[in-house]
Amino acid sequence: MTRFIFVTGGVVSSLGKGMSAATVGALLRAHGFKVRMRKLDPYLNIDPGTMSPLQHGEVYVTEDGAETDLDLGHYERFLHQFARSADSTSGGKIYNNVLVKERRGDYLGATVQMIPNVTDEIKDFIRSDLTDEDFVICEVGGTVGDIESLVFLEAIRQFSNDIKRKNAMFIHLTLLPYIETAKELKTKPTQHSVRNLLEKGIQPDMLICRSTVRLAESERKKIALFCNVEAENIIPALDVDNVYKLPLIYREEGVDTRLLEYFGIESKTADMSDWERLAERIDNVSGETTLALVVKYAMDSDAYKSLKEAIYHAGLMNGVKVKIKWIDAEMLENVSDDVIAAHFKGIKGLIVPGGFGVRGTEGKINAIRYAREHKLPYLGICLGMQLAVIEFARHVMNIDDAGSTEFERPCTPVISLMTEWNRDGEKAVRSKNSNMGGTLRLGAYPCVLKEGTVARRAYGQPEIRERHRHRYEMNIGYLQQFEKAGLIISGRSPDGELPEMVELAGYPFFVGVQFHPELKSNPFDAHPLFVELVKNIK
Ligand code: GLN
């Protein structure tokens, strides 16, 4: 039997709802249950693919090619299992499905309404594509009280009755602000937030209360009284120094015991040893090194969430702390070599991550040139690989105007739009005029590695599968020229057609990848390319 846990958030956003949901999932998995995590984002975009990563954080890509919210990244990293495209939806997608059905005549004769048509569509999503899961955890994006959330809350309320209320649990995440002058934790915003939920017919069964100081017993009782939640199910959640310690902390607070008690089921096993070993590794890192990230959004934001995590995991694996220096790519444009060298003072390695559009690309090319000329270990991801190819064409092959057709400037197109390609034996097509959303090469593709390369050594296996999210590719018309000039194509599609990885001979680590390795890294299994990079800079 499948039980459903719904996670909502109140008071303010950014409380780490995704992380809390993932932690609950990780705990249940440690008890031997089969867990599935899902995200329902109420906004009207069909998916986050066209949203600014500055606003919404990175776009996470699943193995089967869905562009999703970054919370799916937390789910994968905490549960150590792949999410699927069926695990993420949005208001836009739900309404779109309903409207398509309306035009098709599926509701013929009926007036199409929020209830039951939109709520049914949401409920169908919640129960779709399930087999024998013990638990499905559904996180509802946004904050209770948002207009967009209304119909989602109504749908989960109905759903909890459809499956019998005792098989569903509502967890609500709130904030207890600490008022310094009064030296008091304030419970009122939590009370209001729960009241708001109650208005929608949802009685939370557990409250996870974020705060900076520990909740006193009297405050716990007060919240229990006003919010109608058992005192033991009011869980204090203080800020933590490392999110990967959350499962152990939640366990200490009794979250798992309370969950199992609520559903009246027994644990199958209780094995937290992975998390204990991880915590030990976290506390035993010594020494540090610095990696430069040359980016368009020069700040430590969620725009590069998975990348930061992958670097962190590789640091743990190597027992070293990796500091990141964020460099705004535009600061490296139209400046002298000395200025560039000054930016790289004390830097042991460079990553140019993925990106879209021309802004900052010349600065990134200057950074890559510096890395190539100074044998600074380099990892180029997606756009970072394309720019490494352009840099090589310009400065090693002397094709002065080498460029990508993405940048809409006259150039020798060593990177260009691929209009046709092969996916699992089927032809996929796109053109320059295709819609922006959903026309990328997305999801995992196999890649065959060349013997004797850094790539082959790092992965330790001849074939890999990595996730893509891009429109442009290395122009295969120039491949022979590149290889003659010394660029090694270290990874290709199995048919041998498409270059997926490039590297330079005689370098400790100078690797470009057309895919996003950061999406498959997790704290238990750091990604081999990042591990190899960090090994070379520690
Ligand atoms: N803008 C490039 C492309 O579309 C690279 C995309 C990326 O880095 N994810 O191919």
XYZ file of C-alpha atoms and ligand atoms in Angstrom:
548
model
C 0.000 0.000 0.000
C 1.231 3.471 -0.902
C 1.049 6.285 1.636
C 1.266 9.924 0.677
C 3.028 12.730 2.523
C 2.318 16.294 1.430
C 4.803 19.009 2.297
C 3.694 22.643 2.256
C 5.395 25.820 3.390
C 4.173 28.869 5.234
C 5.166 32.292 6.611
C 7.983 32.989 4.138
C 9.677 31.303 1.208
C 13.271 29.983 1.257
C 12.816 27.924 4.418
C 14.385 24.931 2.718
C 11.196 23.051 2.068
C 12.820 20.939 -0.631
C 15.631 19.999 1.690
C 13.189 19.081 4.489
C 11.096 16.984 2.124
C 14.250 15.264 0.852
C 15.367 14.617 4.429
C 12.041 12.978 5.271
C 12.463 10.866 2.118
C 16.016 9.903 3.076
C 14.883 8.837 6.553
C 12.096 6.659 5.212
C 14.519 5.086 2.789
C 16.914 4.378 5.640
C 14.039 2.490 7.271
C 13.911 0.225 4.245
C 10.949 1.750 2.423
C 10.576 2.437 -1.282
C 10.140 6.193 -1.582
C 9.221 8.453 -4.487
C 9.569 12.235 -4.322
C 7.453 14.651 -6.362
C 7.283 18.397 -6.836
C 4.194 20.413 -7.747
C 5.077 23.977 -8.665
C 2.026 26.214 -8.841
C 3.522 28.844 -11.214
C 2.200 29.184 -14.756
C 5.326 28.338 -16.716
C 5.067 24.893 -18.285
C 8.498 24.138 -16.831
C 11.364 26.255 -15.459
C 13.292 25.905 -18.755
C 12.661 29.480 -19.811
C 12.952 31.124 -16.383
C 15.973 33.125 -15.316
C 18.194 30.998 -13.101
C 18.791 34.140 -11.046
C 15.125 34.184 -10.098
C 14.369 30.537 -9.883
C 17.707 28.837 -9.423
C 19.161 26.292 -11.789
C 17.080 24.186 -14.122
C 17.562 20.582 -13.088
C 17.421 17.907 -15.789
C 16.300 14.354 -15.096
C 17.746 11.235 -16.661
C 14.661 10.979 -18.919
C 14.988 14.572 -20.077
C 12.567 16.734 -18.081
C 13.553 20.290 -17.188
C 12.554 20.621 -13.569
C 12.877 22.581 -10.403
C 16.173 22.362 -8.543
C 14.460 20.577 -5.657
C 14.567 17.417 -7.760
C 18.331 17.732 -7.435
C 18.019 17.675 -3.639
C 15.771 14.634 -3.913
C 18.262 12.757 -6.071
C 21.224 13.668 -3.899
C 19.486 12.787 -0.630
C 17.745 9.623 -1.793
C 20.564 8.499 -4.051
C 18.061 7.503 -6.716
C 17.000 8.984 -10.042
C 13.888 11.117 -10.337
C 11.704 10.832 -13.430
C 9.892 13.381 -15.573
C 6.658 12.118 -13.984
C 7.912 13.510 -10.663
C 7.552 17.156 -11.529
C 4.678 19.308 -12.699
C 3.612 22.945 -12.694
C 0.451 25.010 -12.767
C 1.200 25.774 -16.409
C 1.484 22.100 -17.323
C -1.707 21.204 -15.449
C -3.776 23.996 -17.047
C -2.263 23.247 -20.425
C -3.328 19.595 -20.154
C -6.845 20.633 -19.168
C -7.132 23.095 -22.062
C -5.798 20.598 -24.580
C -8.390 18.090 -23.364
C -11.121 20.723 -23.584
C -10.242 21.473 -27.233
C -10.077 17.786 -28.013
C -13.601 17.417 -26.727
C -12.772 15.202 -23.755
C -15.172 17.143 -21.523
C -17.850 17.462 -24.191
C -21.065 18.817 -22.723
C -19.521 19.908 -19.428
C -18.436 23.316 -18.177
C -14.706 23.076 -17.485
C -13.994 24.243 -13.945
C -11.243 24.485 -11.344
C -13.118 21.838 -9.368
C -13.304 19.095 -10.531
C -11.369 19.403 -13.796
C -8.187 21.127 -12.673
C -8.139 19.353 -9.301
C -8.639 16.003 -11.058
C -5.721 16.745 -13.347
C -3.532 17.449 -10.294
C -4.716 14.295 -8.566
C -3.990 12.259 -11.696
C -0.457 13.607 -11.613
C -0.006 12.630 -7.951
C -1.024 9.037 -8.563
C 0.513 8.612 -12.034
C 3.411 6.307 -12.888
C 3.531 4.546 -9.508
C 4.162 0.859 -8.933
C 4.847 -0.490 -5.490
C 6.075 2.605 -3.668
C 5.629 2.565 0.111
C 5.676 6.341 0.278
C 5.155 9.180 -2.155
C 6.274 12.549 -0.844
C 4.737 15.492 -2.698
C 6.148 18.925 -2.103
C 3.908 21.822 -3.070
C 5.994 24.804 -4.207
C 5.358 28.365 -3.099
C 3.906 29.503 0.192
C 0.444 28.884 1.587
C -1.613 31.963 0.789
C -0.317 32.391 -2.774
C -3.172 32.619 -5.260
C -1.520 30.070 -7.558
C -1.373 27.500 -4.738
C -5.093 27.481 -4.002
C -6.151 24.810 -6.448
C -3.168 22.630 -5.522
C -4.105 22.733 -1.836
C -7.677 21.908 -2.755
C -6.453 18.958 -4.826
C -4.288 17.500 -2.050
C -7.123 17.976 0.438
C -9.444 15.977 -1.822
C -6.738 13.428 -2.476
C -6.231 12.772 1.259
C -9.906 11.844 1.514
C -9.893 9.787 -1.674
C -7.196 7.501 -0.245
C -8.616 7.668 3.295
C -7.262 10.406 5.469
C -5.098 8.132 7.631
C -3.044 7.145 4.604
C -2.056 10.742 3.996
C 0.010 13.052 6.123
C 0.384 16.809 5.889
C 3.684 18.307 6.957
C 3.841 22.079 7.132
C 7.114 23.973 7.287
C 7.060 27.320 9.064
C 9.302 29.946 10.574
C 9.518 30.978 14.219
C 11.160 34.395 14.111
C 13.334 35.315 17.081
C 12.826 38.870 18.257
C 16.137 39.982 19.689
C 14.811 42.880 21.802
C 12.129 40.738 23.445
C 14.417 37.669 23.519
C 11.463 35.637 22.365
C 10.561 33.180 19.658
C 7.330 34.274 18.045
C 4.707 31.674 17.251
C 2.049 33.973 15.794
C 3.153 33.771 12.127
C 3.002 29.972 12.439
C -0.471 30.152 13.942
C -1.621 32.368 11.064
C -0.081 30.103 8.496
C -1.770 27.030 9.959
C -5.056 28.926 10.132
C -4.645 29.697 6.456
C -4.216 25.982 5.748
C -7.220 25.148 7.916
C -9.331 27.550 5.859
C -8.500 25.345 2.888
C -9.594 22.296 4.833
C -6.117 21.009 5.587
C -5.180 20.136 9.144
C -1.396 19.712 9.306
C -0.232 16.578 11.121
C 3.313 17.726 11.692
C 4.938 21.136 11.844
C 8.601 21.579 11.089
C 9.552 24.895 12.649
C 12.635 26.660 11.331
C 14.275 28.956 13.853
C 17.633 30.253 14.932
C 17.205 29.355 18.612
C 15.842 26.244 20.205
C 12.136 25.976 20.861
C 11.265 25.892 24.604
C 8.787 23.312 25.860
C 6.291 26.082 26.702
C 6.416 27.372 23.115
C 5.972 23.902 21.743
C 2.859 23.464 23.884
C 1.517 26.817 22.796
C 1.905 25.960 19.117
C 0.315 22.560 19.750
C -2.654 24.210 21.431
C -3.277 26.894 18.825
C -2.495 24.794 15.769
C -4.207 21.608 16.881
C -1.100 19.517 16.297
C 0.249 16.962 18.796
C 3.165 18.492 20.737
C 5.473 15.588 19.735
C 4.776 16.379 16.089
C 6.106 19.907 16.399
C 9.651 19.519 15.246
C 12.256 22.185 15.898
C 14.564 22.731 12.922
C 17.529 24.945 13.670
C 19.921 26.208 11.019
C 22.606 23.598 10.350
C 26.248 23.964 9.360
C 25.908 21.274 6.695
C 22.712 20.108 5.005
C 24.003 16.550 4.679
C 23.734 16.238 8.463
C 19.985 16.902 8.303
C 18.887 13.253 8.202
C 20.826 12.527 11.414
C 19.457 15.673 13.044
C 15.846 14.961 12.040
C 16.325 11.452 13.356
C 17.444 12.817 16.713
C 14.349 15.000 16.783
C 12.287 11.874 16.295
C 10.832 12.733 12.891
C 11.039 9.160 11.597
C 9.534 7.634 14.750
C 6.665 10.104 14.620
C 6.055 9.412 10.918
C 5.918 5.658 11.390
C 3.740 6.031 14.437
C 1.367 8.273 12.532
C 0.895 5.662 9.825
C 0.949 2.826 12.332
C 3.712 0.896 10.592
C 6.951 -0.729 11.660
C 10.388 0.094 10.363
C 11.865 -2.565 8.053
C 15.463 -1.818 9.046
C 17.009 1.291 10.474
C 20.312 1.851 8.810
C 21.775 5.314 9.061
C 25.370 4.139 8.643
C 25.780 5.848 5.237
C 24.795 9.160 6.760
C 27.001 8.603 9.807
C 29.995 7.861 7.601
C 29.205 10.939 5.523
C 29.046 13.151 8.644
C 32.425 11.790 9.690
C 33.883 12.599 6.294
C 32.407 16.096 6.477
C 34.125 16.713 9.812
C 37.456 15.306 8.706
C 38.297 17.508 5.766
C 41.727 19.110 6.040
C 43.499 21.717 3.972
C 41.964 23.781 1.221
C 42.338 24.715 -2.408
C 40.638 27.287 -4.607
C 38.779 26.801 -7.842
C 37.684 29.709 -10.046
C 34.241 29.657 -11.617
C 33.932 32.123 -14.465
C 30.246 32.814 -14.860
C 27.613 35.170 -16.182
C 25.778 35.376 -12.878
C 28.748 36.222 -10.694
C 27.388 35.334 -7.335
C 27.017 32.435 -5.032
C 23.427 31.809 -6.040
C 21.216 28.808 -6.631
C 21.824 29.309 -10.354
C 24.734 26.851 -9.980
C 23.331 24.689 -7.202
C 24.236 21.223 -8.523
C 27.636 22.444 -9.626
C 28.454 23.729 -6.149
C 27.293 20.442 -4.672
C 29.351 18.383 -7.142
C 32.468 20.396 -6.273
C 31.718 19.906 -2.593
C 31.256 16.136 -3.020
C 34.567 15.871 -4.888
C 36.252 17.836 -2.088
C 34.865 15.398 0.479
C 36.067 12.470 -1.588
C 39.558 13.994 -1.697
C 39.423 15.078 1.949
C 39.981 18.714 1.055
C 37.922 21.872 1.278
C 37.429 23.444 -2.140
C 36.833 27.173 -2.003
C 35.129 28.782 -4.953
C 36.136 32.138 -6.349
C 33.322 33.513 -8.484
C 34.591 35.629 -11.345
C 32.226 37.731 -13.427
C 33.093 36.801 -17.024
C 32.637 40.383 -18.201
C 35.459 41.483 -15.893
C 37.818 39.476 -18.094
C 36.818 41.207 -21.337
C 38.961 43.855 -23.036
C 41.608 43.711 -20.325
C 45.363 43.070 -20.450
C 46.962 39.690 -19.732
C 48.205 41.108 -16.432
C 44.679 41.865 -15.280
C 43.622 38.340 -16.151
C 46.633 36.893 -14.352
C 45.743 38.991 -11.289
C 42.265 37.457 -11.193
C 43.840 34.000 -11.233
C 46.334 34.645 -8.447
C 46.154 31.770 -5.948
C 43.702 29.850 -8.138
C 44.442 26.138 -8.634
C 41.849 25.238 -11.245
C 39.084 26.616 -13.453
C 35.547 25.640 -14.338
C 33.480 27.375 -16.992
C 29.962 26.052 -16.473
C 26.981 25.885 -18.782
C 25.255 28.997 -20.023
C 23.181 30.554 -22.749
C 23.681 33.621 -24.927
C 26.661 35.676 -25.964
C 27.075 37.852 -22.865
C 30.323 37.155 -21.070
C 31.546 34.588 -23.599
C 34.640 36.555 -24.644
C 35.658 36.835 -20.985
C 35.189 33.103 -20.566
C 37.312 32.484 -23.663
C 40.058 34.660 -22.147
C 39.893 32.609 -18.953
C 40.132 29.338 -20.890
C 43.074 30.670 -22.851
C 44.798 31.499 -19.575
C 44.140 27.963 -18.292
C 45.424 26.372 -21.493
C 48.544 28.508 -21.622
C 49.340 28.020 -17.926
C 48.313 24.351 -17.703
C 45.758 25.238 -15.058
C 43.440 22.241 -14.608
C 40.257 23.027 -16.526
C 36.776 21.579 -16.714
C 34.466 23.078 -19.342
C 30.834 22.150 -18.988
C 28.498 22.423 -21.977
C 28.983 26.083 -22.994
C 32.342 25.737 -21.207
C 33.293 22.954 -23.629
C 32.019 24.870 -26.657
C 34.068 27.912 -25.674
C 37.167 25.748 -25.119
C 36.701 24.465 -28.675
C 36.371 28.038 -29.970
C 39.424 29.149 -27.988
C 41.437 26.249 -29.432
C 40.280 27.066 -32.964
C 41.189 30.725 -32.631
C 44.529 30.512 -30.866
C 45.938 27.103 -31.796
C 44.457 26.622 -35.277
C 44.515 30.337 -36.082
C 40.905 30.487 -37.203
C 40.548 34.055 -35.930
C 36.813 34.308 -36.392
C 35.903 30.877 -34.934
C 32.627 31.062 -33.054
C 29.217 29.578 -32.397
C 26.108 30.299 -34.437
C 24.335 30.841 -31.093
C 26.078 34.194 -30.738
C 24.532 35.576 -33.922
C 27.682 37.169 -35.247
C 29.404 36.311 -38.514
C 31.904 33.564 -37.691
C 33.485 30.317 -38.772
C 30.913 28.098 -37.066
C 32.929 25.505 -35.185
C 29.902 25.233 -32.877
C 26.556 25.091 -34.622
C 22.928 24.128 -34.330
C 22.264 20.486 -34.905
C 18.993 20.112 -36.724
C 18.663 16.346 -36.670
C 19.893 13.708 -34.312
C 19.314 10.239 -33.125
C 17.678 9.340 -29.844
C 17.386 5.673 -29.028
C 17.014 4.862 -32.713
C 14.486 7.605 -33.444
C 15.059 10.777 -35.399
C 14.605 14.043 -33.499
C 14.376 17.323 -35.416
C 14.508 21.019 -34.550
C 15.080 24.288 -36.362
C 16.229 27.743 -35.461
C 12.606 28.836 -35.367
C 11.411 26.107 -32.998
C 9.884 27.262 -29.728
C 12.374 28.194 -27.024
C 10.867 25.790 -24.525
C 11.430 22.119 -25.109
C 13.718 22.220 -28.163
C 16.951 21.358 -26.473
C 18.808 18.068 -26.496
C 17.705 16.963 -23.061
C 18.324 14.062 -20.753
C 20.813 11.223 -20.640
C 22.648 9.980 -23.710
C 25.307 7.291 -23.900
C 28.883 8.251 -24.632
C 31.785 5.984 -25.562
C 35.172 6.901 -24.131
C 38.463 6.694 -25.991
C 41.186 4.475 -24.557
C 44.177 6.206 -23.037
C 42.435 9.492 -22.304
C 41.988 11.376 -19.028
C 38.249 10.856 -19.450
C 38.599 7.087 -19.755
C 40.884 6.961 -16.724
C 38.650 9.177 -14.591
C 35.482 7.166 -15.274
C 37.230 3.788 -15.168
C 34.750 2.357 -17.669
C 34.385 2.409 -21.465
C 30.822 3.717 -21.733
C 28.903 6.261 -19.676
C 25.525 7.994 -19.680
C 25.345 11.694 -18.968
C 22.613 14.322 -19.034
C 22.380 17.024 -21.652
C 20.693 20.400 -21.937
C 21.785 22.363 -24.970
C 20.917 23.304 -28.543
C 24.343 23.645 -30.100
C 27.052 21.057 -30.739
C 30.564 20.855 -32.057
C 30.280 21.196 -35.843
C 31.290 17.795 -37.163
C 32.419 19.363 -40.427
C 35.548 20.613 -38.667
C 36.358 17.518 -36.604
C 39.241 16.230 -38.695
C 40.896 19.646 -38.648
C 40.576 19.796 -34.882
C 42.012 16.345 -34.376
C 44.912 17.092 -36.663
C 45.675 20.186 -34.596
C 45.824 18.080 -31.423
C 42.374 18.328 -29.865
C 41.442 14.873 -28.609
C 37.841 13.781 -28.951
C 37.775 11.623 -25.839
C 34.043 10.860 -25.830
C 31.608 10.308 -28.686
C 28.070 9.160 -29.226
C 28.005 5.358 -29.773
C 27.539 5.815 -33.554
C 30.841 7.719 -33.508
C 29.200 10.830 -34.986
C 28.870 13.348 -32.189
C 31.744 14.604 -30.069
C 30.661 14.616 -26.406
C 34.023 15.177 -24.701
C 37.260 16.860 -25.696
C 40.621 17.101 -23.990
C 44.188 18.208 -24.520
C 47.153 15.811 -24.464
C 50.019 16.569 -22.102
C 47.814 18.344 -19.587
C 47.071 17.023 -16.117
C 43.396 17.844 -16.634
C 41.973 19.887 -19.482
C 38.582 18.458 -20.281
C 35.459 19.788 -21.974
C 32.132 17.965 -21.783
C 29.006 18.642 -23.807
C 26.859 17.300 -20.943
C 26.275 18.284 -17.322
C 28.176 15.877 -15.057
C 27.219 17.910 -11.962
C 23.653 16.588 -12.220
C 24.731 13.048 -11.406
C 27.006 13.731 -8.469
C 25.940 12.938 -4.949
C 27.598 12.941 -1.543
C 27.926 9.148 -1.454
C 29.164 8.888 -5.016
C 31.061 11.995 -6.031
C 31.232 12.396 -9.813
C 34.462 10.952 -11.287
C 35.272 14.034 -13.394
C 35.014 16.357 -10.410
C 36.965 13.907 -8.249
C 39.714 13.818 -10.883
C 39.735 17.616 -11.201
C 40.022 18.132 -7.442
C 42.698 15.426 -7.222
C 44.734 17.583 -9.603
C 44.398 20.795 -7.623
C 44.731 19.768 -4.008
N 24.114 27.653 -24.988
C 24.719 26.420 -25.341
C 23.796 25.533 -26.174
O 22.623 25.764 -26.228
C 25.180 25.671 -24.107
C 24.063 25.294 -23.190
C 24.544 24.883 -21.829
O 25.642 25.228 -21.433
N 23.730 24.196 -21.090
O 24.225 24.590 -26.764
